PDB file of C-alpha atoms in Angstrom:
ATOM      1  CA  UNK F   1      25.036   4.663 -26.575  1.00 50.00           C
ATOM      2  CA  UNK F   2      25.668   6.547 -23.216  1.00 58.00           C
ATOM      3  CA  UNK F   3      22.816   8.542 -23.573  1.00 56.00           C
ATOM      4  CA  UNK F   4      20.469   5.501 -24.286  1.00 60.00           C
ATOM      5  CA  UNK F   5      22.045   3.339 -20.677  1.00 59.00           C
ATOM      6  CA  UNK F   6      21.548   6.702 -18.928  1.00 61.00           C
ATOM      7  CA  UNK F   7      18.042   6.863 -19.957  1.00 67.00           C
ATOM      8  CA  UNK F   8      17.388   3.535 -19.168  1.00 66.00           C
ATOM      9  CA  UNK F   9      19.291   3.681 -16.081  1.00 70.00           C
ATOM     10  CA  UNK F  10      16.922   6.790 -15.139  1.00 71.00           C
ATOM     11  CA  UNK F  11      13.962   5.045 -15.725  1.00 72.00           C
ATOM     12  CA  UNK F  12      15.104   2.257 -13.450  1.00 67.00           C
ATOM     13  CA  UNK F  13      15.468   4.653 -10.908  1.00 71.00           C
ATOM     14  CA  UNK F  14      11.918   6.031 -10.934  1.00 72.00           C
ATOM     15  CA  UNK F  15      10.176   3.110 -11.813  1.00 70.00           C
ATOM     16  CA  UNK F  16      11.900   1.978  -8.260  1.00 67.00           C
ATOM     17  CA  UNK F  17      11.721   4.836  -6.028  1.00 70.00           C
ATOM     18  CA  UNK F  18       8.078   4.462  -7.296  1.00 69.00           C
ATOM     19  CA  UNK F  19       7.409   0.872  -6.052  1.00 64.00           C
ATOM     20  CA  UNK F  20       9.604   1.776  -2.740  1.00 64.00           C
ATOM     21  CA  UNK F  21       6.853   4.222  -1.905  1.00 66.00           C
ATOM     22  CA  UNK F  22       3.792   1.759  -2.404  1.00 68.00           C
ATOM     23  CA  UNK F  23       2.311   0.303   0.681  1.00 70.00           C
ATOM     24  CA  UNK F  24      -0.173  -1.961   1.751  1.00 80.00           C
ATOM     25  CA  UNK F  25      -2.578  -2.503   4.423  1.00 86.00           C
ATOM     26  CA  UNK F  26      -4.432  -5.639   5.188  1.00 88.00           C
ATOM     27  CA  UNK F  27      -7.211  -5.874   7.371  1.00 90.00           C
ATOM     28  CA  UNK F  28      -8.088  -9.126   9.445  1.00 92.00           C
ATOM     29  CA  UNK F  29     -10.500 -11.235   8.039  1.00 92.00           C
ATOM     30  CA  UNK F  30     -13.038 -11.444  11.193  1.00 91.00           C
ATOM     31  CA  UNK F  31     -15.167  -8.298  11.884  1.00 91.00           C
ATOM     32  CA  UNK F  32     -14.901  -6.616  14.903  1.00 91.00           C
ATOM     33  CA  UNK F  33     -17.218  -4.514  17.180  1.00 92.00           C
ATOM     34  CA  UNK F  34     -17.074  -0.864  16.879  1.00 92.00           C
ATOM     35  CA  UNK F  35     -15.962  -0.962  20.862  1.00 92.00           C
ATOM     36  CA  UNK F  36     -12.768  -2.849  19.791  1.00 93.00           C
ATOM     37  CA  UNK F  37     -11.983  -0.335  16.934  1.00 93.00           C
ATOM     38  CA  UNK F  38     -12.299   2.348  19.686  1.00 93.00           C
ATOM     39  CA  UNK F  39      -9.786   0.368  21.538  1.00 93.00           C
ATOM     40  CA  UNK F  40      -7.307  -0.686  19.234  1.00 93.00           C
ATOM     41  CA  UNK F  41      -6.760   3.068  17.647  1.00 92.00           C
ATOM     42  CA  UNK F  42      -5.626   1.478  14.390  1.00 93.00           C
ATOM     43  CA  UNK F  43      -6.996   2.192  10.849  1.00 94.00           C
ATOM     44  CA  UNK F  44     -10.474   0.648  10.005  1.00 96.00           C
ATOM     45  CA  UNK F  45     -12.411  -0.401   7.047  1.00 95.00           C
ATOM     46  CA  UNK F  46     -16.503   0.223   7.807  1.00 94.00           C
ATOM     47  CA  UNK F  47     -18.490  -1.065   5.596  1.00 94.00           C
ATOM     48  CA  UNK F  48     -21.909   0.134   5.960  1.00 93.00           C
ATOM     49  CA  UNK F  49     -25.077  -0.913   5.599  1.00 91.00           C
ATOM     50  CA  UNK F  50     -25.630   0.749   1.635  1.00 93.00           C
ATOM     51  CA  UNK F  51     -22.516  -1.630   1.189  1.00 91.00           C
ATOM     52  CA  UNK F  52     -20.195   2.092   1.495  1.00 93.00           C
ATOM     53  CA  UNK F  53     -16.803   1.502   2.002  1.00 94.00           C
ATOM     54  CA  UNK F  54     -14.599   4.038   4.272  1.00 93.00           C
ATOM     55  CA  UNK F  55     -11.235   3.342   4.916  1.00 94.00           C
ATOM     56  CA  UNK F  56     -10.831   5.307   8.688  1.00 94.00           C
ATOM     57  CA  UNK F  57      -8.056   6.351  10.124  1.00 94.00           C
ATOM     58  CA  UNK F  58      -9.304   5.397  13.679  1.00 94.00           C
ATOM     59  CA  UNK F  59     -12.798   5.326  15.205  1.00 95.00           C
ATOM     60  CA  UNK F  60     -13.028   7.787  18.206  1.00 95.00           C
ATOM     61  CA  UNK F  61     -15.664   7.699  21.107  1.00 93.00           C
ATOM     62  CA  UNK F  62     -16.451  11.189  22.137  1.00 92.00           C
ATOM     63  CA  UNK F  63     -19.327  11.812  24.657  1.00 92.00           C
ATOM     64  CA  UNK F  64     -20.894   8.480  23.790  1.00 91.00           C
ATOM     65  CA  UNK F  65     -20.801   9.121  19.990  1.00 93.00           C
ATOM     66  CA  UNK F  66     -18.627   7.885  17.281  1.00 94.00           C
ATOM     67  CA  UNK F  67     -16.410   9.456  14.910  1.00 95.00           C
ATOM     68  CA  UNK F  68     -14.271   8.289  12.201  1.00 94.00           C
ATOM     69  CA  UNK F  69     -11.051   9.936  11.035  1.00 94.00           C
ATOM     70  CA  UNK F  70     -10.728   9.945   7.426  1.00 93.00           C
ATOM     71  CA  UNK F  71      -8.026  11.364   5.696  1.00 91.00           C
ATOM     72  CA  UNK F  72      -9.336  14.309   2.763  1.00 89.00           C
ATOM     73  CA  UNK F  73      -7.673  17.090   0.868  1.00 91.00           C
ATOM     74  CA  UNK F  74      -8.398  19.494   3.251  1.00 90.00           C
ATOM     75  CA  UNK F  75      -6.502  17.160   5.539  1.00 92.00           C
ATOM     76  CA  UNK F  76      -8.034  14.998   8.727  1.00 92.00           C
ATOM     77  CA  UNK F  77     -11.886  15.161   9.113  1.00 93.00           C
ATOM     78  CA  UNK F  78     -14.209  13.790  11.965  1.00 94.00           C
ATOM     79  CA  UNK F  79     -17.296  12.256  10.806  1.00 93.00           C
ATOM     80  CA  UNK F  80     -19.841  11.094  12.477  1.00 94.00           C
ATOM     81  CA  UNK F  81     -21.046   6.604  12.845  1.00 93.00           C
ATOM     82  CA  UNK F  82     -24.153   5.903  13.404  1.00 90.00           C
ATOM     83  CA  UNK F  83     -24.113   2.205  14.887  1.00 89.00           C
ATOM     84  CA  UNK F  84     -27.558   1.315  12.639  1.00 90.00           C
ATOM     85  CA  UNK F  85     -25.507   2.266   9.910  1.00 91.00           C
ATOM     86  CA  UNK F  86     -22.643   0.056  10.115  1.00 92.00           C
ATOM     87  CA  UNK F  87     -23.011  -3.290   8.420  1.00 94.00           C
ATOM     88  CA  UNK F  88     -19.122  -4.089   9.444  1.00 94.00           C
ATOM     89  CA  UNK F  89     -15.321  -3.313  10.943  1.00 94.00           C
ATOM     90  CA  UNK F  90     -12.619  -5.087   9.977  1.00 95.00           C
ATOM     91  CA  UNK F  91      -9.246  -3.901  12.171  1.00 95.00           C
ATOM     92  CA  UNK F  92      -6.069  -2.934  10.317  1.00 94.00           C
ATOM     93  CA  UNK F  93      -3.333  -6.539  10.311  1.00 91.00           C
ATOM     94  CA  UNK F  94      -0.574  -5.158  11.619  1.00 88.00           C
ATOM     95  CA  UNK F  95       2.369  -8.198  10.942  1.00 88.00           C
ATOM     96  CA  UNK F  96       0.313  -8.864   7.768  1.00 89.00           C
ATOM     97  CA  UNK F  97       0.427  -5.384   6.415  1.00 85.00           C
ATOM     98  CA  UNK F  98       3.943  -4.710   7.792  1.00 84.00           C
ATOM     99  CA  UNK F  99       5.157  -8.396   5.574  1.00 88.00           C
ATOM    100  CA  UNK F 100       3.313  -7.613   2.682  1.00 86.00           C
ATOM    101  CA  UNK F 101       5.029  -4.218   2.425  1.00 82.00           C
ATOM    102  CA  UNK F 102       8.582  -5.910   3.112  1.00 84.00           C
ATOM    103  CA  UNK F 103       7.383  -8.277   0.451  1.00 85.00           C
ATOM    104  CA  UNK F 104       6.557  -5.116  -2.582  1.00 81.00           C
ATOM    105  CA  UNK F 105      10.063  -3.937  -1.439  1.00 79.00           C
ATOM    106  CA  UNK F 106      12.114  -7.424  -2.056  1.00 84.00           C
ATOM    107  CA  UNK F 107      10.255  -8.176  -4.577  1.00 82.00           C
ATOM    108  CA  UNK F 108      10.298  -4.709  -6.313  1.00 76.00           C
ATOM    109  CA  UNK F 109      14.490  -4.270  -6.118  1.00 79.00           C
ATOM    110  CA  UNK F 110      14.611  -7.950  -7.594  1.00 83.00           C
ATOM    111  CA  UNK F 111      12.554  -6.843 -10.425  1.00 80.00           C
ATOM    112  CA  UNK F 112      14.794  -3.626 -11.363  1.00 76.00           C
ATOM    113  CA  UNK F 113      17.811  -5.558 -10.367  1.00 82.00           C
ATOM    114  CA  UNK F 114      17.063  -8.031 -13.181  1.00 84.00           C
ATOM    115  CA  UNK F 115      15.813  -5.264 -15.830  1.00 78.00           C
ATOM    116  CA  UNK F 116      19.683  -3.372 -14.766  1.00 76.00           C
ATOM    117  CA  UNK F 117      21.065  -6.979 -15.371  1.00 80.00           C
ATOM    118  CA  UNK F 118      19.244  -7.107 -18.764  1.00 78.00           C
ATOM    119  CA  UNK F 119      20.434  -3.633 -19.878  1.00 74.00           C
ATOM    120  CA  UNK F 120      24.102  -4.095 -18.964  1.00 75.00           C
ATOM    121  CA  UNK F 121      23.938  -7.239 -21.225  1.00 76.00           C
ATOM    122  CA  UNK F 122      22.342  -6.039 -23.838  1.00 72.00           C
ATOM    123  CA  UNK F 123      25.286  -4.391 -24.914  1.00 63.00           C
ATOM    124  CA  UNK F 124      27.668  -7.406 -23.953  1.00 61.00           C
ATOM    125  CA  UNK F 125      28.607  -9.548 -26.808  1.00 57.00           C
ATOM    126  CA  UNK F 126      30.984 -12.245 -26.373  1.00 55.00           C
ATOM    127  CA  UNK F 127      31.742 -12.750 -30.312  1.00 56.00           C
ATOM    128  CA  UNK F 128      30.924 -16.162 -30.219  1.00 56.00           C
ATOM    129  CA  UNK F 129      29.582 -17.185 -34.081  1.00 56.00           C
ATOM    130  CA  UNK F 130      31.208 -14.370 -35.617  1.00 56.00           C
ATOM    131  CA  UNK F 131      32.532 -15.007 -38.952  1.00 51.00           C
ATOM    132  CA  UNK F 132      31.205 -18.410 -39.249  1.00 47.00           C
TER     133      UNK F 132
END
């Protein structure tokens, strides 16, 4: 029986430290120029014009040109934005992301706190219509 709760018990653990490492990140609904990306040095979702999707790090403005941070295996890369090739920005929601990660915590430890509750009852048995 012990080993059986301390698997389960285990499992809860993961399956929590898990969702306590998820996160989120909303963008705002309106696009924005490419000027305001510059400016608000928060991660970007371009959309360009073949309907590619990069999720950016920031947009940078070096020397009149544009570059996009994206985050690779090798680590952080610069790449280059053409302005003709960008169909649209969308600016990282900062309260929105920051409350829909709060929201995957709360609503994460309510789930494993009602799969510990479960477990600690299955075992609980209160003899009621016994012997009957």
């Amino acid at each position: 029986m012990n080993v059986m709760c301390l698997k389960n018990k285990s499992i809860c653990l993961l399956v929590t430290f898990a969702l306590l490492l998820q996160s989120c990140v909303v963008y705002k609904k309106t696009p924005s120029t490419i000027n305001e990306a510059v400016d608000s040095k928060a991660k970007v979702l371009v959309v360009k014009t073949n309907d590619e999707k990069l999720k950016l790090i920031k947009i940078e403005k070096i020397d009149g040109n544009y570059f996009g941070e994206i985050k690779t295996k090798k680590g952080i890369e610069k790449i280059p934005l053409s302005e003709n090739d960008i169909k649209s920005i969308r600016i990282k929601n900062k309260s929105a992301s920051t409350l829909g990660n709060v929201f995957i915590v709360i609503g994460s430890l309510g789930v494993v706190f009602i799969v510990i509750v479960a477990i600690e009852l299955q075992d609980f048995n209160v003899g009621l219509g016994e012997g009957l």
